[in-house]
Every structure is written in structure tokens, then in C-alpha cells.
Rosetta silent file (secondary structure, phi, psi, omega in degrees, C-alpha in Angstrom):
SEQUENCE: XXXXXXXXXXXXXXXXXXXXXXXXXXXXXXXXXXXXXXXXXXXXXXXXXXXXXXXXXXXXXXXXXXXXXXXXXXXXXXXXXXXXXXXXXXXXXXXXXXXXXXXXXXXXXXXXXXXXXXXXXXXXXXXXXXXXXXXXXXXXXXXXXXXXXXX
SCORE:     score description
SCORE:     0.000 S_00000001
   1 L     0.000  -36.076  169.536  -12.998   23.561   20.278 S_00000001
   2 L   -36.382  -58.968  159.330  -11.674   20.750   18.778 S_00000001
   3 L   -68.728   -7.804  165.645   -8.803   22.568   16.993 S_00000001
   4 L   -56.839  -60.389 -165.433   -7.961   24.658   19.749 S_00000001
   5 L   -88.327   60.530  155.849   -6.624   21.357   21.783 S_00000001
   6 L    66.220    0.877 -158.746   -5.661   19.158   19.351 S_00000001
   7 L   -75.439  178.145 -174.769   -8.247   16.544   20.175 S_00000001
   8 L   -56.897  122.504  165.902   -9.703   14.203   16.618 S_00000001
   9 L   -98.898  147.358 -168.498  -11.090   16.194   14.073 S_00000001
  10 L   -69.455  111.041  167.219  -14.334   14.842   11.827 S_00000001
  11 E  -103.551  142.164 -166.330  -13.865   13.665    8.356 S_00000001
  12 E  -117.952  153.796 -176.934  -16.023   14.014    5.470 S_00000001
  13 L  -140.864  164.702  159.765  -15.633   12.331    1.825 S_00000001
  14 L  -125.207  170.620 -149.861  -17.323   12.363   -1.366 S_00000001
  15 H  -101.391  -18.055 -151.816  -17.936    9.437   -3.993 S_00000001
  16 H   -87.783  -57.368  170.765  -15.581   12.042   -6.400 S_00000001
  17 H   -79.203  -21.111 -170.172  -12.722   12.307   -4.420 S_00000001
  18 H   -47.657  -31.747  151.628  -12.944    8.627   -3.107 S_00000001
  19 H   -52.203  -61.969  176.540  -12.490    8.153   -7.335 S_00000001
  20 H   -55.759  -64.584  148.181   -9.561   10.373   -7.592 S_00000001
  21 H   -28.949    7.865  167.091   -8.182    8.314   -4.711 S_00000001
  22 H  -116.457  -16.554 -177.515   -8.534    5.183   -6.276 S_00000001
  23 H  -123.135  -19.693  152.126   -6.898    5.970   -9.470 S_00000001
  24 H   -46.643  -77.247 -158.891   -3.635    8.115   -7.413 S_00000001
  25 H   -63.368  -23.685  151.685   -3.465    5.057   -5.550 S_00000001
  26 H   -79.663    1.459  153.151   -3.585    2.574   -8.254 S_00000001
  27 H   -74.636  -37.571 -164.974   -1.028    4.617  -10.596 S_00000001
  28 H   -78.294  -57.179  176.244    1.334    4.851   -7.689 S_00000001
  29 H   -55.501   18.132 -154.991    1.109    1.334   -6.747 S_00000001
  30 H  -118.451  -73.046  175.883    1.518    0.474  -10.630 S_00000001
  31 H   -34.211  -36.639 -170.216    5.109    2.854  -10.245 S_00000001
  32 L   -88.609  -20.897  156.514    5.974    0.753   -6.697 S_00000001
  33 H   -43.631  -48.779 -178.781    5.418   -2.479   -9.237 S_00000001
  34 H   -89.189    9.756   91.021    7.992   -0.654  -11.542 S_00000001
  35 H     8.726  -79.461 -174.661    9.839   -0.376   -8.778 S_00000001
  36 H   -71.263  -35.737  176.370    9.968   -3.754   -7.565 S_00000001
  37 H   -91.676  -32.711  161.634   11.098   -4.870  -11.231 S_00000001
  38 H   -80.988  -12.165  147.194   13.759   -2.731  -11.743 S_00000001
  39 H   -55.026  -48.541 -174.135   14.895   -4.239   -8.186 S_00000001
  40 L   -74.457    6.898 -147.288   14.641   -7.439   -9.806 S_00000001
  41 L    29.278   60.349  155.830   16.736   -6.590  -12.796 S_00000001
  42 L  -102.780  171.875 -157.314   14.558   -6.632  -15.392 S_00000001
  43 L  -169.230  -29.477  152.854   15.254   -3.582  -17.615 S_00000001
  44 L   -25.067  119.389  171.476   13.076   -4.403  -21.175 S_00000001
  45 H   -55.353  -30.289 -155.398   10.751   -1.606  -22.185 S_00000001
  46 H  -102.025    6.906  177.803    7.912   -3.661  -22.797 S_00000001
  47 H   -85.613  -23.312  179.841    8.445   -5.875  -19.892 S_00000001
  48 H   -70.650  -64.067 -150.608    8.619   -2.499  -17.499 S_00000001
  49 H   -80.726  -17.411  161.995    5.828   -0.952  -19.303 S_00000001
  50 H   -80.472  -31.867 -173.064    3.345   -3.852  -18.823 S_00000001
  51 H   -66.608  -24.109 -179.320    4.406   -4.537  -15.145 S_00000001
  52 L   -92.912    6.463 -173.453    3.539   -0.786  -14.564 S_00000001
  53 L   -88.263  -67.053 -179.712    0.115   -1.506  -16.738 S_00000001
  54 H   -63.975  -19.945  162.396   -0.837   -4.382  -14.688 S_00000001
  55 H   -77.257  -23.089  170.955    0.563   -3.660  -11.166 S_00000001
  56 H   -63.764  -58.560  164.443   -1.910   -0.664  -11.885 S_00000001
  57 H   -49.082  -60.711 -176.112   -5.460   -3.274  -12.303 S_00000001
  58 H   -40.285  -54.296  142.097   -3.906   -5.412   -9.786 S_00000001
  59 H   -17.768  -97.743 -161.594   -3.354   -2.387   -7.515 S_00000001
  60 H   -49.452  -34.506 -178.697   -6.897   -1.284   -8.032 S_00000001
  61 H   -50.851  -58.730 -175.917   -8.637   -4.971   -7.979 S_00000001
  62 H   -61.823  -46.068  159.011   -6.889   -5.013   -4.003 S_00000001
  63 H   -37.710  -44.634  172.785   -7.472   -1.667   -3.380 S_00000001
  64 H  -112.459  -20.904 -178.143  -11.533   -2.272   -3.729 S_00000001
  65 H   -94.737  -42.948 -159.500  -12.287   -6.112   -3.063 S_00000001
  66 H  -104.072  -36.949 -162.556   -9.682   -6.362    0.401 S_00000001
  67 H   -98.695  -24.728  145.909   -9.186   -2.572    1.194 S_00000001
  68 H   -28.514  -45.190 -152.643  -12.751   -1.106    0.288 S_00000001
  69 H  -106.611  -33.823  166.167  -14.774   -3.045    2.598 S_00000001
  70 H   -82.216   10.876  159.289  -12.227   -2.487    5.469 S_00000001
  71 H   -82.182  -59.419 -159.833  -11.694    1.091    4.922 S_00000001
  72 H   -60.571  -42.553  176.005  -15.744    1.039    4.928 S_00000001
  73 H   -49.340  -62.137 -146.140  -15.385   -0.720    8.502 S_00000001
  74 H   -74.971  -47.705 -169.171  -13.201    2.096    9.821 S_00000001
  75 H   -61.697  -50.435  173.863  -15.168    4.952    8.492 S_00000001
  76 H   -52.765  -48.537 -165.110  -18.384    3.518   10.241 S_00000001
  77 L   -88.274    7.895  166.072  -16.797    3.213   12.987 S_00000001
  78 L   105.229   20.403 -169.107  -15.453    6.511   12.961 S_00000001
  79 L  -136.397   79.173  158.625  -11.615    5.964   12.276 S_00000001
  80 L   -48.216  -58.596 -145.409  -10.879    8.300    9.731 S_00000001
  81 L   -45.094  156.664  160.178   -7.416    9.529   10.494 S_00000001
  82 H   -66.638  -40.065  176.029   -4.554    9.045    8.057 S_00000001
  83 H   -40.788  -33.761  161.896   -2.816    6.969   10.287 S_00000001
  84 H   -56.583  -29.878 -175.250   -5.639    4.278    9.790 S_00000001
  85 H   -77.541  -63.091 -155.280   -5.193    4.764    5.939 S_00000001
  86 H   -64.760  -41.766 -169.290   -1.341    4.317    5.857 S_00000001
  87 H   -58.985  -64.648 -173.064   -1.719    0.722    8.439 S_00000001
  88 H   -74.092    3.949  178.372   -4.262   -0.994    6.328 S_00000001
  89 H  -111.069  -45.164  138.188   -2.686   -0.368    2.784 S_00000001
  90 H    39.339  -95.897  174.802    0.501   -0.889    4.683 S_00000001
  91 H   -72.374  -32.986  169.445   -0.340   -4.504    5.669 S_00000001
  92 H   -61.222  -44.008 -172.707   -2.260   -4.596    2.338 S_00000001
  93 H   -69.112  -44.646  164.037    0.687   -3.585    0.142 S_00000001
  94 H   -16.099  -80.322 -179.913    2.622   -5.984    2.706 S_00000001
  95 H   -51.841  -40.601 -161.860    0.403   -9.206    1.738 S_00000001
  96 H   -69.760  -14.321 -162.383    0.477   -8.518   -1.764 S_00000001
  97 H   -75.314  -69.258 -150.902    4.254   -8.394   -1.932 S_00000001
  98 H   -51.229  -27.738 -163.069    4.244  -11.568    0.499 S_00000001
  99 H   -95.385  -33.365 -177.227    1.589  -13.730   -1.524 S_00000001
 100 H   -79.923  -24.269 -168.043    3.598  -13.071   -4.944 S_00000001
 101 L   -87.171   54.291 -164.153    6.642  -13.982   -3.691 S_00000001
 102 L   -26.795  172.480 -164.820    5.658  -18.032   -3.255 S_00000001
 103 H   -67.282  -17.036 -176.141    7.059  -20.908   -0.908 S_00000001
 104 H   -64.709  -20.157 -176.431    9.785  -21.545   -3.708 S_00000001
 105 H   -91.168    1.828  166.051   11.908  -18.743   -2.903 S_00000001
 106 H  -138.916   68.432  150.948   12.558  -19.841    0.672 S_00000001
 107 L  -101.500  147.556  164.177   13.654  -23.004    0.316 S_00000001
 108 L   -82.445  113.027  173.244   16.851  -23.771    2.038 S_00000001
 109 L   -66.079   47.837 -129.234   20.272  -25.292    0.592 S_00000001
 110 L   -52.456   29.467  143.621   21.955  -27.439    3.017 S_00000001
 111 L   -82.301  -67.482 -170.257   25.155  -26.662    1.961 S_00000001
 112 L  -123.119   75.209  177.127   24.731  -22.722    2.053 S_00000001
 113 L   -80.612   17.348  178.980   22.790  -21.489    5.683 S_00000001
 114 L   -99.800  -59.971 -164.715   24.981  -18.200    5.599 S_00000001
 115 H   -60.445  -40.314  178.042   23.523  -17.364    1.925 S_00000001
 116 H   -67.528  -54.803  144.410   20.047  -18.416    2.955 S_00000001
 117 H   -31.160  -26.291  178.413   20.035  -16.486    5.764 S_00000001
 118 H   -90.920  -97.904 -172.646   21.548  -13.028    4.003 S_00000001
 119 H   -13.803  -20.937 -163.420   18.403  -14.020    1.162 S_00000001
 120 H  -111.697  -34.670  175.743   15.554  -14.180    4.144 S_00000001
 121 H   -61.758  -42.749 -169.908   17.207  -10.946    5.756 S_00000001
 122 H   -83.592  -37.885  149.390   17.206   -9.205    2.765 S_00000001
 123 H   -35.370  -57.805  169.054   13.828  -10.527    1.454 S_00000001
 124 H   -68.053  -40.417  168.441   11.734   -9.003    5.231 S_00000001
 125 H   -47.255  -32.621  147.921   13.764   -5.917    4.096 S_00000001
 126 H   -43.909  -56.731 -170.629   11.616   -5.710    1.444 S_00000001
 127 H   -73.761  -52.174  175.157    8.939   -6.704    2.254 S_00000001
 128 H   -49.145 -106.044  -97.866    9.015   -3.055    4.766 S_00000001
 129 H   -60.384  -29.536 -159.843   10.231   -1.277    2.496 S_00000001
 130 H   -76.553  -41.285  139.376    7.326   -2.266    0.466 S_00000001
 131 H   -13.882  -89.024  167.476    5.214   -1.943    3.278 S_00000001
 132 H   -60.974  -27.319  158.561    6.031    1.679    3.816 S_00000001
 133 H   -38.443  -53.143 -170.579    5.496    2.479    0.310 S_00000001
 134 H   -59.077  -39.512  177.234    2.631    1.055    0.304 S_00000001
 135 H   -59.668  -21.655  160.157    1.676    3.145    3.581 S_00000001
 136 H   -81.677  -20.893  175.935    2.331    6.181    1.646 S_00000001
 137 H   -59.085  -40.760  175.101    0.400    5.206   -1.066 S_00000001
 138 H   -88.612   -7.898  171.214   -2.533    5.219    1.499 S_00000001
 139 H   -63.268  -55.973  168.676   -1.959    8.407    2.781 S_00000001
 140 H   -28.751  -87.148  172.988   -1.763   10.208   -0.473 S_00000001
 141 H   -12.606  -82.725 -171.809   -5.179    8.500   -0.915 S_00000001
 142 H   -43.621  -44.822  165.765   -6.514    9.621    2.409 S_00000001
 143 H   -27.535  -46.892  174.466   -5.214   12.978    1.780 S_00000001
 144 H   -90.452  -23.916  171.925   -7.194   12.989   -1.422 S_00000001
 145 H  -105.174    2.791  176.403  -10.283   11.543   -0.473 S_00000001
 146 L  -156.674  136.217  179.297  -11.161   13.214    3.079 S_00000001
 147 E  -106.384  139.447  179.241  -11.464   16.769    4.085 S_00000001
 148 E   -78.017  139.055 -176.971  -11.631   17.850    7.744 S_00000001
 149 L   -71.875  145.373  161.513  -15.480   19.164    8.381 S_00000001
 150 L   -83.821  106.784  176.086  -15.866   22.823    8.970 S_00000001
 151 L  -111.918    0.000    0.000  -17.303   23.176   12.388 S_00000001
């Protein structure tokens, strides 16, 4: 009856795909790293091809120590949906952006509050867009890791 009206449908996982969903989502967030660096103008092969080695382990370390045990909260409590996926890697991809970029990069010149101001706009512009990357990053994941039950 559920799929007649539209009401929540029941999701099921396996330890298999929840692996295949852990290594999508840490290659893609390893790509939104290589991303983020060719935004910065760097452009060196071996500086690109480590940032996309190591935004991948970084990726995955965040993915399972901060988003593992609160993706485990949600499932217990029965809040499967993707939308729940895309919010917490979301806010996850969100912090990580926010915590690398340190207090040095918004200090203000007291000379130039137009230029600081353009720099802080265009910096939270980032940070979404990084944000919604990241929020696609968890869908893919959910996508890959949870099948609607056959009822």
C-alpha cells in the first residue's frame, strides 16, 4: 500500500554494498579535492595526483569515524531516505572544507574592507558549492548502499 500513495518506503542494506559505497564515495570526494585544487590554481601533475590520492583516505577516514556512527543513528532510528544521506555528508563535506580553510584566511586589512568583503562572499560560495557536492556524493552512496524492501 505503501507505493500506491506515496507514503515512506523501508530500506534494506548489506555490509557489501555499504563497501561499494564507501569506496564511490571516497573516490568522488578524492575528484571534489581535485576539484578544489584546480580552483586554487595549482596545475602540477604530481601535486594534482596526490591531492586526488589523499583527499581519497581523508574522504574515507570522515566518511567512517564522523559520518558512520551518525548514519548508524539515522538508520536505527529509521531515517533511511536519501534526503538524510545528502544533509549529513552535506554538512560533513561542509566542515571539512570549513576546518581546512583556517582562521588565517579571514583576517581583515584595514585598508581594503571592499576586497575583504568580495574574499568572505566568495569564500561561503564555496563553501555551498562544496556543500552540494558533497550532498551528491551522499546520495550516490545512498543510492548504492540501500535498496527499497520488496513488500
Amino acid at each position: 500500500m505503501s507505493s500506491e500513495t506515496g507514503a515512506a518506503r523501508d530500506y534494506q542494506t548489506s555490509i557489501e554494498r555499504v563497501g561499494k559505497a564507501l569506496a564511490i564515495g571516497s573516490g568522488l570526494g578524492g575528484l571534489l579535492v581535485l576539484l578544489l585544487l584546480v580552483a586554487a590554481g595549482q596545475r602540477t601533475a604530481p601535486a594534482l595526483i596526490a591531492g586526488v590520492l589523499f583527499g581519497s583516505l581523508f574522504v574515507a577516514i570522515a566518511l567512517v569515524s564522523v559520518g558512520g556512527p551518525i548514519w548508524l543513528i539515522l538508520h536505527a532510528l529509521g531515517l533511511r531516505g536519501g534526503r538524510y544521506a545528502a544533509i549529513v555528508t552535506g554538512l560533513l563535506g561542509w566542515g571539512l572544507w570549513a576546518g581546512a580553510q583556517g582562521s588565517s584566511r579571514f583576517t581583515i586589512a584595514p585598508i581594503d574592507t571592499r576586497g575583504w568583503l568580495f574574499a568572505l562572499a566568495f569564500k561561503a560560495a564555496q563553501g555551498g558549492a562544496v556543500a552540494l557536492l558533497a550532498a551528491g556524493i551522499g546520495l550516490a552512496m545512498w543510492r548504492i548502499a540501500y535498496r527499497p524492501t520488496k513488500s
